[in-house]
Amino acid sequence: MSTSPPSLPSALHNEIVQAEDIKSDESSDQDANKIAILSISNDEPLVTRRELWSYYLYCNGDNGVGPLGYTQTLFQGLATAAGYDPLAGPGSSCLATTASGQCVVPWGSGTKSVSSVVLIANGISFAIMTAIFTTIGSAADYGTFGRWLLFAVTVVCWAAQYACMALTTPNRWVLAMVFYIIGFVSYGATLVFFVALFPRLARNTLHARQLREKYENGEISPEVYEQEESLEKNRISNISTVHSNVGYIITLLLNLTLLLPMTNNPKVDNYVLVLVNTYWVVLGIWWFILQEPRPGPSLPEGEHYTTIGWKQIWAALKTYKHLPYTFVYLFSFFLLADGLNTTGTLVSICQNNNFSFSFLQNTYLGLSQAITSTISTLAFWYIQRYWKISTKKMFVVTNVVTILIPLWGMIGIWTEKLGFHNVWEFWAYNTVFGIFQAPYYAFSQTMMAELSPPGFDNMAYIGQFFGLFGLSNRASSMVGPNVIQAIIDKTGNNWQGFPFLFALCTAASMVIWFGVDVTKGRRDAVKWAAEQRNHTH
């Protein structure tokens, strides 16, 4: 069997940047100690201050308050108002003081619990995202289509949010579900296509270029260069995360200007969604104006936009023997993202029920999460810089809380004193989530950047490695929602879903903790990229 690295479509070879020769013999022991130094292509435009700030502003506006928070609350609230208590029978109200706590709506030839319907909507959303990312997503790899694809999904998300003005009566809960799915899918697409810009931006900043010059001039050692380059990636990743959190805070504070004086207005929730969306439009539009041109290659002759993505995925997957740590991380993060995303949805369902679908109460809870997220992201970044702690160690700390959240929810199966049954628990959840999960997103992104072969991480190229990470992060949750909705529909108890999520998050975290060596994985990635480049000559 051939041991040469599997080849990729010729168009991909054109995007591989040079890797520095790894000055070491080929023994496995010395391979493990190679320092991976990648080259920065001077053909790509230097990141300007205006461009970087437009990147941050898009993150600021694309904070998820509308498509992930308020839209779900509105959808769940309308469905609950339209449903009935299965113990009291058709015609009863789920909102009556004598209601059992269960609520079903017509579904097909029978009924289904509102919680299950919300989870089904999530599962459908993730399935659609998977189809988009694996099929037409690869078009972002070629020419300037990536810029227009991001613009298109952004506009669709904006339109879906504005359309929520029509959701004013319970009998429109099905329409609310449709708008929720459209908004969720397009919002998830914006995250994948936008965050995949990060590696290329990070390696083309002025500081990154200066570091490279110092290394080439012999002013700093390879070890220092690698560490400083990683910190530069973390700087941009953490600043963008802070901007997202700051945007979250500002948006929620702006919402209070409507929610407090218009408490008794039946359309106040709809007005709030319009305000949230307008904030994103005003800040997000600048990225499309100020982004520097970094076009990809032309579509290879004989290839088609709807099929090349699958070919790229297959070609990338065939490299698993040469990049074991990269693929172990991708697989485990796929499961971890599934568990975390579904856990968040399930806790939100419990929270909405507890607070009677109040936008105002959710705004207060969101503020607690956003404020702690902003502080913790800066604190984690400072701690990492000060003590020079590796990205993986910082990521592991955040993973612990990822496991504890569904574990806490499990307690609610046996008692109503704990386990997301009480108001104080949701305040504690949003605070703890803010402290640990905002850094989780930043460090998970940086880990993937360090494990991606240079030249295969540049845009939202789904057939390339950073694109696969985006696929794992946003389109992974097809398993969790479907399993949990089946459990809830059968038991009538939301809390019965937490044990499965606890097992899923724990298994994925253990694999990342003990099965992913970032240092070796980075060196494998750079070596593989260099071999691919030599393979073309």
Coordinates of C-alpha atoms in Angstrom, one line a residue:
M1 CA 0.0 0.0 0.0
S2 CA 1.3 3.4 -0.9
T3 CA 2.4 5.6 1.9
S4 CA 2.4 8.9 -0.1
P5 CA -0.1 11.5 1.0
P6 CA -3.4 11.3 -0.9
S7 CA -3.7 14.0 -3.5
L8 CA -6.4 16.6 -3.6
P9 CA -8.1 18.3 -6.6
S10 CA -5.6 20.4 -8.5
A11 CA -7.4 23.6 -7.6
L12 CA -6.6 23.1 -4.0
H13 CA -2.9 22.8 -4.6
N14 CA -2.9 26.3 -5.9
E15 CA -3.9 27.6 -2.5
I16 CA -1.2 25.8 -0.5
V17 CA 1.3 28.3 1.0
Q18 CA 4.9 27.3 1.4
A19 CA 5.9 25.5 4.6
E20 CA 9.4 26.0 6.0
D21 CA 11.6 23.0 5.6
I22 CA 11.5 20.9 8.7
K23 CA 15.1 20.5 9.6
S24 CA 15.1 17.1 11.2
D25 CA 15.6 13.5 10.1
E26 CA 12.6 11.3 9.5
S27 CA 12.7 9.3 12.7
S28 CA 9.4 9.3 14.6
D29 CA 11.0 10.6 17.8
Q30 CA 12.4 13.7 16.1
D31 CA 9.3 14.1 14.0
A32 CA 7.4 14.6 17.3
N33 CA 9.7 17.5 18.2
K34 CA 9.6 19.4 14.9
I35 CA 8.5 23.0 15.2
A36 CA 5.9 23.8 12.6
I37 CA 6.6 27.1 10.9
L38 CA 4.3 28.1 8.2
S39 CA 4.9 30.8 5.6
I40 CA 2.6 33.8 5.1
S41 CA 1.9 34.5 1.5
N42 CA 2.8 38.1 0.6
D43 CA 0.4 37.9 -2.3
E44 CA -2.5 38.3 0.1
P45 CA -3.3 41.9 1.1
L46 CA -2.2 43.0 4.5
V47 CA -5.1 43.3 6.9
T48 CA -5.9 47.0 7.3
R49 CA -7.1 48.6 10.5
R50 CA -10.5 49.4 8.8
E51 CA -10.9 45.9 7.6
L52 CA -10.1 44.4 11.0
W53 CA -12.6 46.7 12.7
S54 CA -15.3 45.9 10.1
Y55 CA -14.6 42.2 11.0
Y56 CA -15.1 43.0 14.7
L57 CA -18.2 45.1 14.0
Y58 CA -19.8 42.2 12.1
C59 CA -19.1 40.0 15.1
N60 CA -20.7 42.7 17.3
G61 CA -23.9 42.7 15.3
D62 CA -24.0 39.0 14.6
N63 CA -24.5 38.1 18.3
G64 CA -27.4 35.8 18.0
V65 CA -29.9 37.6 20.3
G66 CA -32.6 37.5 17.6
P67 CA -32.3 34.3 15.7
L68 CA -31.1 32.1 18.6
G69 CA -32.9 33.7 21.5
Y70 CA -36.0 35.8 20.9
T71 CA -37.2 33.9 17.9
Q72 CA -37.2 30.6 19.7
T73 CA -39.0 32.2 22.6
L74 CA -41.6 33.7 20.3
F75 CA -42.1 30.4 18.4
Q76 CA -42.3 28.3 21.6
G77 CA -44.7 30.9 23.2
L78 CA -47.1 30.9 20.2
A79 CA -47.1 27.1 20.0
T80 CA -47.8 26.8 23.7
A81 CA -50.7 29.3 23.4
A82 CA -52.1 27.3 20.5
G83 CA -51.7 23.9 22.2
Y84 CA -53.7 22.1 24.9
D85 CA -53.0 20.1 28.1
P86 CA -53.1 16.4 27.1
L87 CA -54.4 15.4 30.6
A88 CA -57.3 17.9 30.4
G89 CA -58.0 17.1 26.7
P90 CA -58.6 19.2 23.6
G91 CA -60.0 22.7 24.3
S92 CA -58.0 23.1 27.5
S93 CA -55.2 25.7 27.9
C94 CA -51.6 25.0 28.5
L95 CA -51.4 28.4 30.3
A96 CA -54.2 27.8 32.8
T97 CA -53.2 27.8 36.4
T98 CA -54.6 24.2 36.7
A99 CA -52.5 22.9 33.8
S100 CA -50.4 19.9 34.3
G101 CA -47.3 21.4 32.8
Q102 CA -47.5 19.2 29.6
C103 CA -48.5 20.8 26.3
V104 CA -49.2 19.3 22.9
V105 CA -50.0 20.7 19.5
P106 CA -51.5 18.9 16.4
W107 CA -48.7 17.1 14.5
G108 CA -49.5 15.0 11.5
S109 CA -52.3 12.6 12.4
G110 CA -51.7 12.9 16.1
T111 CA -50.1 15.3 18.6
K112 CA -46.6 16.1 19.8
S113 CA -45.3 18.0 22.8
V114 CA -44.3 21.6 22.2
S115 CA -40.8 20.9 23.6
S116 CA -40.4 18.1 21.0
V117 CA -41.6 20.4 18.2
V118 CA -38.9 23.0 19.2
L119 CA -36.2 20.3 19.2
I120 CA -37.5 18.9 15.8
A121 CA -37.2 22.5 14.4
N122 CA -33.6 22.5 15.6
G123 CA -32.9 19.1 14.1
I124 CA -34.4 20.2 10.7
S125 CA -32.3 23.4 10.9
F126 CA -29.1 21.4 11.4
A127 CA -29.9 19.0 8.6
I128 CA -30.5 21.9 6.2
M129 CA -27.2 23.5 7.3
T130 CA -25.4 20.2 6.6
A131 CA -26.8 20.0 3.1
I132 CA -25.8 23.7 2.4
F133 CA -22.3 23.4 3.8
T134 CA -21.5 20.2 2.0
T135 CA -23.1 21.1 -1.3
I136 CA -23.1 24.7 -2.3
G137 CA -20.8 25.8 0.5
S138 CA -17.8 24.7 -1.5
A139 CA -18.5 27.5 -4.0
A140 CA -17.0 29.9 -1.5
D141 CA -13.6 28.3 -2.4
Y142 CA -13.6 29.9 -5.8
G143 CA -13.2 33.4 -7.1
T144 CA -15.1 36.0 -5.2
F145 CA -18.2 33.8 -4.6
G146 CA -17.4 33.4 -0.9
R147 CA -18.0 37.1 -0.3
W148 CA -21.3 37.0 -2.1
L149 CA -22.4 33.8 -0.4
L150 CA -21.8 35.3 3.0
F151 CA -23.7 38.4 1.9
A152 CA -26.6 36.3 0.7
V153 CA -27.1 34.2 3.8
T154 CA -26.7 37.4 5.9
V155 CA -29.5 39.1 4.0
V156 CA -31.7 36.0 4.3
C157 CA -31.3 36.1 8.0
W158 CA -32.1 39.8 8.2
A159 CA -35.2 39.2 6.1
A160 CA -36.4 36.3 8.3
Q161 CA -36.0 38.5 11.4
Y162 CA -38.0 41.4 9.9
A163 CA -40.7 38.9 8.8
C164 CA -41.3 38.0 12.4
M165 CA -43.5 41.2 12.6
A166 CA -46.2 39.0 11.2
L167 CA -46.2 36.6 14.1
T168 CA -48.8 38.1 16.3
T169 CA -51.4 35.3 17.0
P170 CA -51.1 31.7 18.3
N171 CA -52.6 30.2 15.1
R172 CA -49.5 31.4 13.3
W173 CA -47.2 29.1 15.3
V174 CA -46.4 27.0 12.2
L175 CA -45.3 30.1 10.4
A176 CA -43.2 31.0 13.4
M177 CA -41.6 27.6 13.1
V178 CA -40.8 28.3 9.5
F179 CA -39.3 31.7 10.2
Y180 CA -37.3 30.2 13.2
I181 CA -35.8 27.5 10.9
I182 CA -34.9 30.0 8.2
G183 CA -33.4 32.4 10.7
F184 CA -31.5 29.6 12.5
V185 CA -30.1 28.1 9.3
S186 CA -29.0 31.4 7.8
Y187 CA -27.6 32.6 11.1
G188 CA -25.6 29.4 11.5
A189 CA -24.4 29.8 7.9
T190 CA -23.2 33.3 8.7
L191 CA -21.1 32.0 11.6
V192 CA -19.5 29.2 9.5
F193 CA -18.7 31.3 6.5
F194 CA -17.6 34.4 8.5
V195 CA -15.6 32.6 11.2
A196 CA -13.7 30.7 8.5
L197 CA -12.2 34.0 7.4
F198 CA -10.3 34.1 10.7
P199 CA -7.1 32.1 9.9
R200 CA -6.4 34.1 6.8
L201 CA -6.9 37.4 8.7
A202 CA -4.8 36.2 11.6
R203 CA -1.8 35.3 9.4
N204 CA -1.9 38.6 7.5
T205 CA -2.0 41.1 10.3
L206 CA 0.9 43.5 10.6
H207 CA 2.1 41.9 13.8
A208 CA 2.0 38.4 12.2
R209 CA 4.1 39.7 9.2
Q210 CA 6.6 41.3 11.6
L211 CA 6.9 38.1 13.5
R212 CA 7.7 36.2 10.3
E213 CA 10.3 38.8 9.3
K214 CA 12.0 38.5 12.7
Y215 CA 12.0 34.7 12.4
E216 CA 13.5 34.8 8.9
N217 CA 16.1 37.3 10.0
G218 CA 17.1 35.0 12.9
E219 CA 16.0 37.4 15.6
I220 CA 13.7 34.9 17.3
S221 CA 13.8 31.1 17.6
P222 CA 11.3 28.8 15.9
E223 CA 9.8 28.0 19.3
V224 CA 9.2 31.7 20.1
Y225 CA 7.8 32.3 16.7
E226 CA 5.3 29.5 17.0
Q227 CA 4.2 30.6 20.5
E228 CA 3.8 34.2 19.5
E229 CA 1.9 33.4 16.3
S230 CA -0.5 31.3 18.4
L231 CA -1.0 34.2 20.8
E232 CA -1.7 36.5 17.8
K233 CA -4.4 34.1 16.6
N234 CA -5.8 34.0 20.1
R235 CA -5.8 37.8 20.3
I236 CA -8.0 38.2 17.2
S237 CA -10.2 35.3 18.2
N238 CA -10.7 36.7 21.7
I239 CA -11.3 40.3 20.6
S240 CA -13.9 39.1 18.1
T241 CA -15.6 37.1 20.9
V242 CA -15.5 40.1 23.1
H243 CA -17.1 42.2 20.4
S244 CA -19.8 39.6 20.0
N245 CA -20.5 39.8 23.8
V246 CA -20.4 43.6 23.8
G247 CA -22.9 43.6 21.0
Y248 CA -25.0 41.2 23.0
I249 CA -25.0 43.5 25.9
I250 CA -25.7 46.7 23.9
T251 CA -28.5 44.9 22.0
L252 CA -30.2 43.7 25.2
L253 CA -29.9 47.2 26.8
L254 CA -31.5 48.7 23.7
N255 CA -34.3 46.2 24.0
L256 CA -35.1 47.5 27.4
T257 CA -36.0 50.8 25.9
L258 CA -38.9 49.0 24.3
L259 CA -39.7 46.3 26.7
L260 CA -40.1 48.5 29.8
P261 CA -42.3 51.3 28.5
M262 CA -44.4 49.0 26.3
T263 CA -44.9 46.1 28.6
N264 CA -48.6 45.9 27.9
N265 CA -48.3 46.2 24.2
P266 CA -49.1 42.8 22.6
K267 CA -46.7 43.5 19.7
V268 CA -43.7 44.6 21.8
D269 CA -41.9 41.3 21.2
N270 CA -42.2 41.8 17.5
Y271 CA -40.9 45.4 17.8
V272 CA -37.9 44.1 19.8
L273 CA -37.0 41.7 17.0
V274 CA -37.0 44.5 14.5
L275 CA -34.7 46.6 16.8
V276 CA -32.3 43.7 17.3
N277 CA -32.1 43.0 13.6
T278 CA -31.6 46.7 12.7
Y279 CA -28.6 46.9 15.0
W280 CA -27.0 44.0 13.2
V281 CA -27.7 45.6 9.8
V282 CA -26.1 48.9 10.7
L283 CA -22.9 47.2 12.1
G284 CA -22.6 44.3 9.7
I285 CA -22.9 46.0 6.4
W286 CA -19.4 47.5 6.8
W287 CA -17.6 44.2 6.4
F288 CA -19.0 43.8 2.8
I289 CA -17.8 47.3 2.0
L290 CA -14.3 47.3 3.6
Q291 CA -13.2 43.7 3.1
E292 CA -10.0 43.4 1.2
P293 CA -10.2 41.2 -2.0
R294 CA -8.7 37.8 -1.4
P295 CA -10.2 35.7 -4.3
G296 CA -9.7 32.0 -4.6
P297 CA -8.9 30.1 -7.8
S298 CA -11.2 29.6 -10.7
L299 CA -13.5 26.6 -10.6
P300 CA -11.5 23.7 -12.2
E301 CA -12.5 22.7 -15.7
G302 CA -15.1 19.9 -15.7
E303 CA -16.2 20.6 -12.1
H304 CA -19.6 21.8 -10.9
Y305 CA -20.5 24.0 -7.9
T306 CA -22.9 21.4 -6.5
T307 CA -20.6 18.4 -6.6
I308 CA -17.1 19.7 -6.0
G309 CA -17.8 20.1 -2.3
W310 CA -18.4 16.4 -1.8
K311 CA -15.2 15.6 -3.7
Q312 CA -13.2 18.0 -1.5
I313 CA -14.7 16.4 1.6
W314 CA -13.8 13.0 0.4
A315 CA -10.3 14.1 -0.5
A316 CA -9.8 15.7 2.9
L317 CA -11.1 12.7 4.8
K318 CA -8.6 10.5 3.0
T319 CA -5.8 12.3 4.8
Y320 CA -6.8 11.0 8.2
K321 CA -3.8 8.6 8.4
H322 CA -1.5 11.6 7.9
L323 CA -3.4 14.0 10.2
P324 CA -4.7 11.8 13.0
Y325 CA -4.9 14.4 15.7
T326 CA -6.7 16.8 13.3
F327 CA -9.4 14.3 12.6
V328 CA -9.7 13.0 16.2
Y329 CA -10.4 16.6 17.2
L330 CA -12.9 17.1 14.4
F331 CA -14.8 14.0 15.3
S332 CA -14.8 14.7 19.1
F333 CA -15.7 18.3 18.6
F334 CA -18.6 17.2 16.3
L335 CA -20.0 15.2 19.3
L336 CA -19.2 18.0 21.8
A337 CA -20.9 20.7 19.7
D338 CA -23.9 18.4 19.3
G339 CA -24.1 17.9 23.1
L340 CA -23.5 21.6 24.0
N341 CA -25.9 23.0 21.3
T342 CA -28.7 20.6 22.3
T343 CA -28.1 21.2 26.0
G344 CA -28.5 24.9 25.4
T345 CA -31.7 24.4 23.5
L346 CA -33.1 22.1 26.3
V347 CA -32.2 24.5 29.1
S348 CA -33.8 27.4 27.0
I349 CA -37.0 25.4 26.7
C350 CA -37.1 24.9 30.5
Q351 CA -36.2 28.6 31.0
N352 CA -39.0 29.8 28.7
N353 CA -41.5 27.6 30.5
N354 CA -40.3 28.9 33.9
F355 CA -40.5 32.5 32.9
S356 CA -43.7 32.3 30.8
F357 CA -41.9 33.2 27.5
S358 CA -41.1 36.7 28.8
F359 CA -38.8 38.7 26.5
L360 CA -38.1 41.0 29.4
Q361 CA -37.0 38.2 31.8
N362 CA -34.9 36.6 29.1
T363 CA -33.3 40.0 28.4
Y364 CA -32.3 40.3 32.1
L365 CA -30.9 36.8 32.0
G366 CA -29.1 37.5 28.7
L367 CA -27.5 40.5 30.2
S368 CA -26.1 38.5 33.1
Q369 CA -24.6 36.0 30.5
A370 CA -23.3 38.7 28.2
I371 CA -21.6 40.7 30.9
T372 CA -19.9 37.7 32.5
S373 CA -18.9 36.4 29.0
T374 CA -17.2 39.7 28.1
I375 CA -15.3 39.8 31.4
S376 CA -14.3 36.1 31.3
T377 CA -13.1 36.3 27.7
L378 CA -10.7 39.1 28.6
A379 CA -9.7 37.4 31.8
F380 CA -8.9 34.1 30.1
W381 CA -7.0 35.9 27.5
Y382 CA -4.9 37.8 30.1
I383 CA -4.3 34.6 32.1
Q384 CA -3.1 32.8 28.9
R385 CA -0.8 35.6 27.9
Y386 CA 0.6 36.1 31.3
W387 CA 1.4 32.5 32.1
K388 CA 1.9 31.4 28.4
I389 CA -0.6 28.6 28.9
S390 CA -1.3 26.5 25.8
T391 CA -4.6 26.8 24.0
K392 CA -5.6 23.2 24.8
K393 CA -5.2 23.6 28.5
M394 CA -7.4 26.7 28.4
F395 CA -9.9 24.7 26.3
V396 CA -9.9 21.8 28.8
V397 CA -11.0 24.2 31.6
T398 CA -14.0 25.3 29.7
N399 CA -14.9 21.7 28.8
V400 CA -15.4 20.8 32.5
V401 CA -18.4 23.2 32.7
T402 CA -19.8 21.8 29.4
I403 CA -20.1 18.5 31.2
L404 CA -21.5 19.9 34.5
I405 CA -24.4 21.7 32.8
P406 CA -26.3 18.6 31.7
L407 CA -25.2 16.8 34.9
W408 CA -27.0 19.5 36.9
G409 CA -30.1 19.1 34.7
M410 CA -30.1 15.4 35.5
I411 CA -30.8 16.2 39.1
G412 CA -34.1 17.6 38.1
I413 CA -35.4 14.2 37.1
W414 CA -35.6 13.2 40.8
T415 CA -36.4 16.4 42.6
E416 CA -37.8 19.8 41.9
K417 CA -35.6 21.5 44.4
L418 CA -32.6 21.4 42.0
G419 CA -32.0 20.8 38.4
F420 CA -33.4 23.8 36.5
H421 CA -36.7 24.0 38.3
N422 CA -36.1 27.3 40.1
V423 CA -35.6 30.9 39.1
W424 CA -32.2 31.2 40.9
E425 CA -30.9 28.2 38.9
F426 CA -31.4 30.0 35.6
W427 CA -29.6 33.1 36.9
A428 CA -26.7 30.8 38.0
Y429 CA -26.8 28.9 34.7
N430 CA -26.5 32.1 32.6
T431 CA -23.8 33.5 34.8
V432 CA -21.7 30.3 34.7
F433 CA -22.4 29.7 31.0
G434 CA -21.1 33.3 30.4
I435 CA -17.9 32.8 32.4
F436 CA -16.8 29.5 30.7
Q437 CA -18.6 29.1 27.4
A438 CA -17.5 32.3 25.7
P439 CA -13.8 31.4 26.1
Y440 CA -14.8 27.8 25.0
Y441 CA -15.8 29.1 21.5
A442 CA -12.7 31.2 21.2
F443 CA -10.3 28.5 22.2
S444 CA -12.0 25.8 20.2
Q445 CA -11.6 28.0 17.1
T446 CA -7.9 28.6 17.8
M447 CA -7.3 24.9 18.3
M448 CA -8.7 24.1 14.9
A449 CA -6.6 26.9 13.4
E450 CA -3.5 25.3 14.9
L451 CA -4.4 21.8 13.6
S452 CA -5.3 22.9 10.1
P453 CA -2.7 22.4 7.3
P454 CA -1.5 25.8 6.1
G455 CA -3.2 26.7 2.9
F456 CA -6.3 24.6 3.7
D457 CA -7.8 26.9 6.3
N458 CA -8.2 30.1 4.5
M459 CA -11.9 30.6 3.7
A460 CA -15.1 28.9 4.4
Y461 CA -14.0 26.1 2.1
I462 CA -16.1 23.2 3.2
G463 CA -13.9 20.7 1.4
Q464 CA -10.9 22.0 3.4
F465 CA -10.1 21.6 7.0
F466 CA -11.3 24.8 8.7
G467 CA -14.5 24.4 6.8
L468 CA -14.9 20.9 8.3
F469 CA -14.6 22.5 11.7
G470 CA -17.4 24.9 10.8
L471 CA -19.5 22.0 9.7
S472 CA -18.8 20.2 13.0
N473 CA -19.6 23.3 15.0
R474 CA -22.9 24.4 13.4
A475 CA -24.2 21.4 11.5
S476 CA -23.4 18.7 14.0
S477 CA -26.6 18.7 16.0
M478 CA -28.7 16.4 14.0
V479 CA -28.3 13.5 16.5
G480 CA -29.0 15.3 19.8
P481 CA -32.3 17.1 19.0
N482 CA -33.8 14.0 17.4
V483 CA -32.9 11.7 20.3
I484 CA -34.0 14.2 23.0
Q485 CA -37.3 15.0 21.3
A486 CA -38.1 11.3 21.1
I487 CA -37.3 10.9 24.8
I488 CA -39.4 13.9 25.8
D489 CA -42.3 12.8 23.6
K490 CA -42.3 9.4 25.2
T491 CA -41.8 10.4 28.8
G492 CA -43.5 13.8 28.8
N493 CA -40.6 15.0 30.9
N494 CA -38.1 17.6 29.6
W495 CA -35.5 16.6 32.2
Q496 CA -35.2 13.0 30.9
G497 CA -33.1 14.3 28.0
F498 CA -30.2 15.4 30.2
P499 CA -28.6 12.0 30.8
F500 CA -28.0 11.4 27.1
L501 CA -26.5 14.9 26.8
F502 CA -24.3 14.3 29.8
A503 CA -22.9 11.1 28.3
L504 CA -22.3 12.7 24.9
C505 CA -20.5 15.8 26.3
T506 CA -18.4 13.6 28.7
A507 CA -17.3 11.1 26.0
A508 CA -16.3 13.9 23.6
S509 CA -14.4 15.9 26.2
M510 CA -12.4 12.8 27.3
V511 CA -11.3 12.2 23.8
I512 CA -10.1 15.8 23.4
W513 CA -8.4 15.8 26.8
F514 CA -6.5 12.6 26.3
G515 CA -6.5 11.9 22.5
V516 CA -5.5 15.2 20.9
D517 CA -1.9 16.3 21.0
V518 CA -2.0 19.8 19.5
T519 CA 1.8 20.2 19.2
K520 CA 2.2 17.0 17.2
G521 CA -1.0 17.6 15.3
R522 CA 0.3 21.0 14.2
R523 CA 3.6 19.6 13.0
D524 CA 1.8 16.8 11.1
A525 CA -0.4 19.4 9.4
V526 CA 2.6 21.6 8.3
K527 CA 4.6 18.6 7.1
W528 CA 1.6 17.3 5.2
A529 CA 1.1 20.7 3.5
A530 CA 4.7 20.8 2.5
E531 CA 4.5 17.2 1.1
Q532 CA 1.4 18.2 -0.9
R533 CA 3.2 21.2 -2.3
N534 CA 6.2 19.0 -3.3
H535 CA 3.7 16.5 -4.8
T536 CA 2.7 19.1 -7.4
H537 CA 6.2 19.6 -8.7

